[in-house]
Tab-separated table of C-alpha atoms in Angstrom:
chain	number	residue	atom	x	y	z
A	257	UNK	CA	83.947	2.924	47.207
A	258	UNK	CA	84.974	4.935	44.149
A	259	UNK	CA	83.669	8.473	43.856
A	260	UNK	CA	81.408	8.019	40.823
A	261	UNK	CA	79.868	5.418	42.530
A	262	UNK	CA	79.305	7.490	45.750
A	263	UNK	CA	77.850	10.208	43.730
A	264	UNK	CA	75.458	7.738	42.291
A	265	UNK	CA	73.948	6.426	45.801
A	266	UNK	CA	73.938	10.317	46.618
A	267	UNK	CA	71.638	11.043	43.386
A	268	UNK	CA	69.883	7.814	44.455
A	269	UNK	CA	68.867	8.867	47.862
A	270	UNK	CA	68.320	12.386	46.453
A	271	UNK	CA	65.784	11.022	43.958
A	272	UNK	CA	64.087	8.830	46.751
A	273	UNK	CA	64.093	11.700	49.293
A	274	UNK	CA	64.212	15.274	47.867
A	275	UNK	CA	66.976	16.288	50.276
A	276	UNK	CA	70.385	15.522	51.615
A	277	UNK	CA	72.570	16.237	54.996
A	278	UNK	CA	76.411	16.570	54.607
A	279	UNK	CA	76.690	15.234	57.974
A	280	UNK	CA	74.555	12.457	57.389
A	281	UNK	CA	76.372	11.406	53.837
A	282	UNK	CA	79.754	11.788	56.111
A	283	UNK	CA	78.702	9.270	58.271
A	284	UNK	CA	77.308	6.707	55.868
A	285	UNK	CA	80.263	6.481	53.849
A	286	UNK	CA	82.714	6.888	56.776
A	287	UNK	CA	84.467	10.275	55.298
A	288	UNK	CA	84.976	14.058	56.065
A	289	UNK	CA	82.453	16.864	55.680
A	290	UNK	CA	85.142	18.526	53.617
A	291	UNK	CA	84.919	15.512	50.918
A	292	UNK	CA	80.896	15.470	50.875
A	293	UNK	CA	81.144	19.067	50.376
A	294	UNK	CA	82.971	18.755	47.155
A	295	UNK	CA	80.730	16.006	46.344
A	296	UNK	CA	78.043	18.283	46.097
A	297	UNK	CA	79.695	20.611	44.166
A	298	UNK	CA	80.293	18.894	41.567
A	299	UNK	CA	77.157	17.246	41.350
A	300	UNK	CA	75.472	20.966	41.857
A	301	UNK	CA	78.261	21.714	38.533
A	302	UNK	CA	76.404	19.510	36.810
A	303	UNK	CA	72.802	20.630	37.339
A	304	UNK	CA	71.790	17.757	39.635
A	305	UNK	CA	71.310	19.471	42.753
A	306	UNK	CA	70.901	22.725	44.710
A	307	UNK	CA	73.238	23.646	47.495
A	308	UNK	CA	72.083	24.247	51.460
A	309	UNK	CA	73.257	24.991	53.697
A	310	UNK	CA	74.394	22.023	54.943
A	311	UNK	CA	72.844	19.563	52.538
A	312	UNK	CA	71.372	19.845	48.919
A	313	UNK	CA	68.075	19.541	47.804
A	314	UNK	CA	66.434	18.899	44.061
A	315	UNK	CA	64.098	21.586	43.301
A	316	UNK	CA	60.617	20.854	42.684
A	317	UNK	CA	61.013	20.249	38.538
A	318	UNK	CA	63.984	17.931	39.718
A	319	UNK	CA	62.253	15.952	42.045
A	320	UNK	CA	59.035	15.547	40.179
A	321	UNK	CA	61.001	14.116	37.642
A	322	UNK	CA	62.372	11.633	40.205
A	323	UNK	CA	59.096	10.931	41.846
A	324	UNK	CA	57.761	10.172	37.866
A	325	UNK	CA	61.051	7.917	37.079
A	326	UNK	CA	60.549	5.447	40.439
A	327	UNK	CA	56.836	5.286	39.877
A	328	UNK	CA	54.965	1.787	37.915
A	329	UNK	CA	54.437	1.909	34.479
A	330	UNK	CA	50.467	2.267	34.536
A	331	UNK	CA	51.129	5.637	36.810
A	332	UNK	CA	53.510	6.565	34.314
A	333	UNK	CA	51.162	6.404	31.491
A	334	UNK	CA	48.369	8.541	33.459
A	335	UNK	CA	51.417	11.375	33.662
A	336	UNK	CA	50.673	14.258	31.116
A	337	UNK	CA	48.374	12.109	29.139
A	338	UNK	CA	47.054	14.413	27.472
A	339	UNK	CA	49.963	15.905	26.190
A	340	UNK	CA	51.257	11.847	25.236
A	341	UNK	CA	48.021	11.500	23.295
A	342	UNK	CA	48.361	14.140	21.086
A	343	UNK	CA	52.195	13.898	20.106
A	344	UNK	CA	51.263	10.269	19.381
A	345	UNK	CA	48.122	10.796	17.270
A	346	UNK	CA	50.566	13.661	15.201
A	347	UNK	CA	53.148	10.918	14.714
A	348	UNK	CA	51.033	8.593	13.868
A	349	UNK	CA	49.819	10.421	10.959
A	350	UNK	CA	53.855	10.313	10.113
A	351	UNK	CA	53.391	6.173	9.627
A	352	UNK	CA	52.111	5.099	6.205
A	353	UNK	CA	50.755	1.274	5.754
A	354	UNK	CA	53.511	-1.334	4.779
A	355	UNK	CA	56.224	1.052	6.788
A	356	UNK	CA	59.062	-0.713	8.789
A	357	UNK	CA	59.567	0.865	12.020
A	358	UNK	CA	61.820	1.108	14.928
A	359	UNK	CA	59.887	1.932	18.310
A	360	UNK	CA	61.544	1.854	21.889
A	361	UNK	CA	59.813	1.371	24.839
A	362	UNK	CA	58.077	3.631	27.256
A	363	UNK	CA	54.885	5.219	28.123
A	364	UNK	CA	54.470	7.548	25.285
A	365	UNK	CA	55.562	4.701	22.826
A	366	UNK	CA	52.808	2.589	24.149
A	367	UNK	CA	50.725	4.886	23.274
A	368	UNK	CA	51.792	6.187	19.689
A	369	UNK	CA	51.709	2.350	19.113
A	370	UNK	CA	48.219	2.096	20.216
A	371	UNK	CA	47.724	4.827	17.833
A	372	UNK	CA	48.676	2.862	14.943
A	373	UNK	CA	45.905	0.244	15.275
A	374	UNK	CA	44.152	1.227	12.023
A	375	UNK	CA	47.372	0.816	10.026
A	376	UNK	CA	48.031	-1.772	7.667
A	377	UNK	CA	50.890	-4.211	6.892
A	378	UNK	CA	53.505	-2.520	9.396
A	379	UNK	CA	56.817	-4.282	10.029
A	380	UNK	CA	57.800	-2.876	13.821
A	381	UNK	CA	60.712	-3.841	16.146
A	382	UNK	CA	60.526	-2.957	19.159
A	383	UNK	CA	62.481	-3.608	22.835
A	384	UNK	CA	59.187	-2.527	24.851
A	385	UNK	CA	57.030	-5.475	25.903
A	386	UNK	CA	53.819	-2.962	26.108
A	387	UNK	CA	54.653	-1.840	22.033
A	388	UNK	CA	54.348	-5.300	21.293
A	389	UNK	CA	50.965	-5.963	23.285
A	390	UNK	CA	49.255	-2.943	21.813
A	391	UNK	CA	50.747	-3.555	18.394
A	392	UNK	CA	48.655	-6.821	18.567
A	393	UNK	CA	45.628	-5.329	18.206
A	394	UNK	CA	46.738	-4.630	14.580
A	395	UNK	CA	46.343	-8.203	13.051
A	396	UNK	CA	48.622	-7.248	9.968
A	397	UNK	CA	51.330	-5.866	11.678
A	398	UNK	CA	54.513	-7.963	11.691
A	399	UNK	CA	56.254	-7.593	15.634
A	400	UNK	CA	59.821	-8.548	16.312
A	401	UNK	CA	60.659	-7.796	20.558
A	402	UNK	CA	64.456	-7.302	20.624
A	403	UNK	CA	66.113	-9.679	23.202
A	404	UNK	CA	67.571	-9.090	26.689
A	405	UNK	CA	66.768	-8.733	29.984
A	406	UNK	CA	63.675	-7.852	31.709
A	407	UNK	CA	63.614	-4.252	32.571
A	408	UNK	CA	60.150	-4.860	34.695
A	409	UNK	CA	59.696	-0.938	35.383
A	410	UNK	CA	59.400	0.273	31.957
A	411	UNK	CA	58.263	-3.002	30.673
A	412	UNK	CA	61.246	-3.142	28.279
A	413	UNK	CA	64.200	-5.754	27.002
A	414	UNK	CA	68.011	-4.107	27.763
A	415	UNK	CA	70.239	-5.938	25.661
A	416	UNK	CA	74.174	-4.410	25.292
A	417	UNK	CA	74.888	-2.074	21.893
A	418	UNK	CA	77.668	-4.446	20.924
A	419	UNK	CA	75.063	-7.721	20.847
A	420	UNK	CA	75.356	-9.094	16.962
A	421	UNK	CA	71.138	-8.470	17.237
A	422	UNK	CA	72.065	-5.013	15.573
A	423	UNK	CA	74.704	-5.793	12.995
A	424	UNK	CA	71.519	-6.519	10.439
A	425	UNK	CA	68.985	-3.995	12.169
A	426	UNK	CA	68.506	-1.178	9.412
A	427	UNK	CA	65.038	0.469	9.628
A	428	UNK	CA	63.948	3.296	7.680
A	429	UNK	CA	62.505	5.023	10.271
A	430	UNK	CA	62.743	5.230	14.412
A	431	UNK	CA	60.396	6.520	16.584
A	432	UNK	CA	61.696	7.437	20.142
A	433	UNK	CA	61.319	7.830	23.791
A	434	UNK	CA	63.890	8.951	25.986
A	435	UNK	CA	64.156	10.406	29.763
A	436	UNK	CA	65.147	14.202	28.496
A	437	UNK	CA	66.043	16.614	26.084
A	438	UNK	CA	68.848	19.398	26.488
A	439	UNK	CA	68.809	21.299	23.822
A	440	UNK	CA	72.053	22.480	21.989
A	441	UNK	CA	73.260	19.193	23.572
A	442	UNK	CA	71.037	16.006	22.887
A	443	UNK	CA	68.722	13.446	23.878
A	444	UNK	CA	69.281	11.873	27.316
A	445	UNK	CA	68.818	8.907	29.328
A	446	UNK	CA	69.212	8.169	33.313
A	447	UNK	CA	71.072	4.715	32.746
A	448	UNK	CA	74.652	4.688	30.842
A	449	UNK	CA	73.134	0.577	29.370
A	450	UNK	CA	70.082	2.457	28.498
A	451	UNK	CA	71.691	5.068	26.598
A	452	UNK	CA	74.065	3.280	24.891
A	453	UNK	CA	71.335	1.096	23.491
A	454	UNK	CA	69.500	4.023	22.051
A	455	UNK	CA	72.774	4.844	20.476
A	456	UNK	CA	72.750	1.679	18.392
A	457	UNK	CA	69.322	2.177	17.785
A	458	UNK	CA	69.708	5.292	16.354
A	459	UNK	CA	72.962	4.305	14.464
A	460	UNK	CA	70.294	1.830	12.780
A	461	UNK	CA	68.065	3.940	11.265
A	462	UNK	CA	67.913	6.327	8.779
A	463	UNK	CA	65.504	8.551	10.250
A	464	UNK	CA	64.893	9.257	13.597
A	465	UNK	CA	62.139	10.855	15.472
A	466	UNK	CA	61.861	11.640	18.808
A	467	UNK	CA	58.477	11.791	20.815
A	468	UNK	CA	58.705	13.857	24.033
A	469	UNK	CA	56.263	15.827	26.001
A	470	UNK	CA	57.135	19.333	27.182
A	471	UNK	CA	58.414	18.364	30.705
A	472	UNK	CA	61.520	15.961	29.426
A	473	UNK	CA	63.069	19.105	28.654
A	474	UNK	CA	63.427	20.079	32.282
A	475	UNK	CA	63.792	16.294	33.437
A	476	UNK	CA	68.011	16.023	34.818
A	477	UNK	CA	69.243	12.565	33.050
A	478	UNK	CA	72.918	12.492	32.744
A	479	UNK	CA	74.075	9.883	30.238
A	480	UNK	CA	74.004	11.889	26.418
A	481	UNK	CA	72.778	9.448	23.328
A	482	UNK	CA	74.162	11.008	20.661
A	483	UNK	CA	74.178	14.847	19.478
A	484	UNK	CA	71.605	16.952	18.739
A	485	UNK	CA	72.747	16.771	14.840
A	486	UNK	CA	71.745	13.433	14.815
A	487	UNK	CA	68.081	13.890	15.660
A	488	UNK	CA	65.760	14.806	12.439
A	489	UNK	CA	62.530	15.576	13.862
A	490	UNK	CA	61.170	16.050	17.490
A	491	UNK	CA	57.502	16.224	18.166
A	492	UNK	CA	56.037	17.941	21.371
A	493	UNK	CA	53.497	19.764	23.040
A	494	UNK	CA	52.640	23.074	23.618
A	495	UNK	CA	53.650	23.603	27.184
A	496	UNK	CA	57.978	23.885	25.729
A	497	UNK	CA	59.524	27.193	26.931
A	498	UNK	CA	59.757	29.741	24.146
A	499	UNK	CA	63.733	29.156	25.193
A	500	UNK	CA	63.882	25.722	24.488
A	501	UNK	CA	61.909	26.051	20.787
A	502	UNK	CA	64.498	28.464	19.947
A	503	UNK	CA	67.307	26.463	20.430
A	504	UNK	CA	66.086	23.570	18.981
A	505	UNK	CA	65.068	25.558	15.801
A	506	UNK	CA	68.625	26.902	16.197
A	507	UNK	CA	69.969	22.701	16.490
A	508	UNK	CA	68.781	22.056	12.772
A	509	UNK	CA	65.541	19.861	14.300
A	510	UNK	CA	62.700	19.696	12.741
A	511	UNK	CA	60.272	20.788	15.529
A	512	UNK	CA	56.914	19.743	15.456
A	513	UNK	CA	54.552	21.410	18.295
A	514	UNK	CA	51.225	20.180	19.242
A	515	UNK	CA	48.501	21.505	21.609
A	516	UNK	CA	47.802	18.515	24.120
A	517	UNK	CA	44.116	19.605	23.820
A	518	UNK	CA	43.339	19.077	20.353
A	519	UNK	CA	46.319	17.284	18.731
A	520	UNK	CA	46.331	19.889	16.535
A	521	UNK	CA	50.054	20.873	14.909
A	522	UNK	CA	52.333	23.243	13.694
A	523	UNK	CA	55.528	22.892	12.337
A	524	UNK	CA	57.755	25.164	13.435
A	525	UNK	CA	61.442	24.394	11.818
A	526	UNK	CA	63.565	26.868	11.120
């Protein structure tokens, strides 16, 4: 086994279990303490882990996060719901009828696209099956599903950025949900396929907004879309660190902070 893929079945039974024993890695992929050790250390180098002695653990954020990513869709959407409601309503008030839109999948897009059910005339591509179904709803809307395979957790298509489906794809605006946000950095996702899609997406359109409640910037995805400088606007709720809004003022982004209460906003761009 190559060691990129033994540090993925490490993050794997890290994510499943919260904890890991150098001893017990050792013996499951037949090697020596020393080379689990350094295993860890680089995966603790790259903010995936915390060091024990004689394991590693994820700390709570970290393994909340994992807990979130491995649970069904329909527990997904009751996580920080509140928070996914407002920073949909706010972008929905973004969308003007007869718009052509790009929407990805995911819990929060499900529900920004329920949010658009008193629009008129939209044109809306979209890769997540549960867009689609709530963009029904809207009997003027025109729905194209991007092809691929069946992602059944997050109710999505995955289709490979080099498939001739994007050559002609050129929406004004997208409207997108990814796993995490590191500021100074860029938007993240958990699956190299997954990201590299969103790159294409993103390529696509000539406007592109993020949707992302407060916790994705603490969430530990590994796999960068694209730079920070290629983001316009992010919308979010009121529970991101005073840290992270300066930065992302500082990244150019148009920053766009709701309270998850009252969907109320306020811009907050630099």
């Amino acid at each position: 086994m190559m060691k990129a893929e033994r540090l993925r079945e490490i993050l794997q039974i890290l994510n499943g279990d919260g904890a890991v024993s150098v001893s017990d890695m050792a013996r499951r992929f037949g090697l020596s303490t020393m080379t689990i050790r350094r295993d860890l250390i680089d995966l603790q180098q790259q903010g995936l882990l915390a060091r024990t002695h004689g394991g590693a653990v994820l700390d709570a954020a970290m393994h909340g996060y994992a807990r979130y990513e491995s649970g069904t869709f329909e527990e997904r959407l009751q996580v920080q719901a509140a928070q996914k409601r407002a920073i949909a309503e706010r972008a929905a008030q973004m969308v003007s009828d007869g718009d052509s839109l790009l929407i990805n999948a995911g819990s929060t897009m499900t529900i920004f696209a329920q949010a658009l059910k008193q629009h008129r005339n939209l044109h809306v591509v979209t890769n997540g099956l549960t867009v689609a179904q709530a963009l029904m709803a809207n009997q003027s809307a025109s729905i194209f599903v991007l092809p691929g395979m069946l992602d059944r957790k997050k109710m999505s298509t995955v289709l490979q950025p080099d498939s001739n489906t994007f050559t002609d794809l050129r929406p004004p605006s997208a409207f997108l949900g990814v796993v995490g946000v590191v500021p100074g950095i860029g938007p993240m996702m958990a699956d190299p396929v997954e990201a590299a899609m969103n790159r294409a997406l993103i390529d696509a359109a000539e406007e592109i907004t993020l949707l992302v409640d407060s916790s994705k910037f603490s969430a530990q995805a590994v796999h960068r879309i694209v730079a920070m400088n290629q983001i316009d606007r992010i919308i979010t709720d009121d529970g991101i660190s005073d840290q992270d809004r300066d930065m992302l003022i500082n990244d150019g982004v148009d920053l766009i902070v709701v309270a998850a209460q009252t969907g109320d906003a306020r811009g907050v761009a630099a």
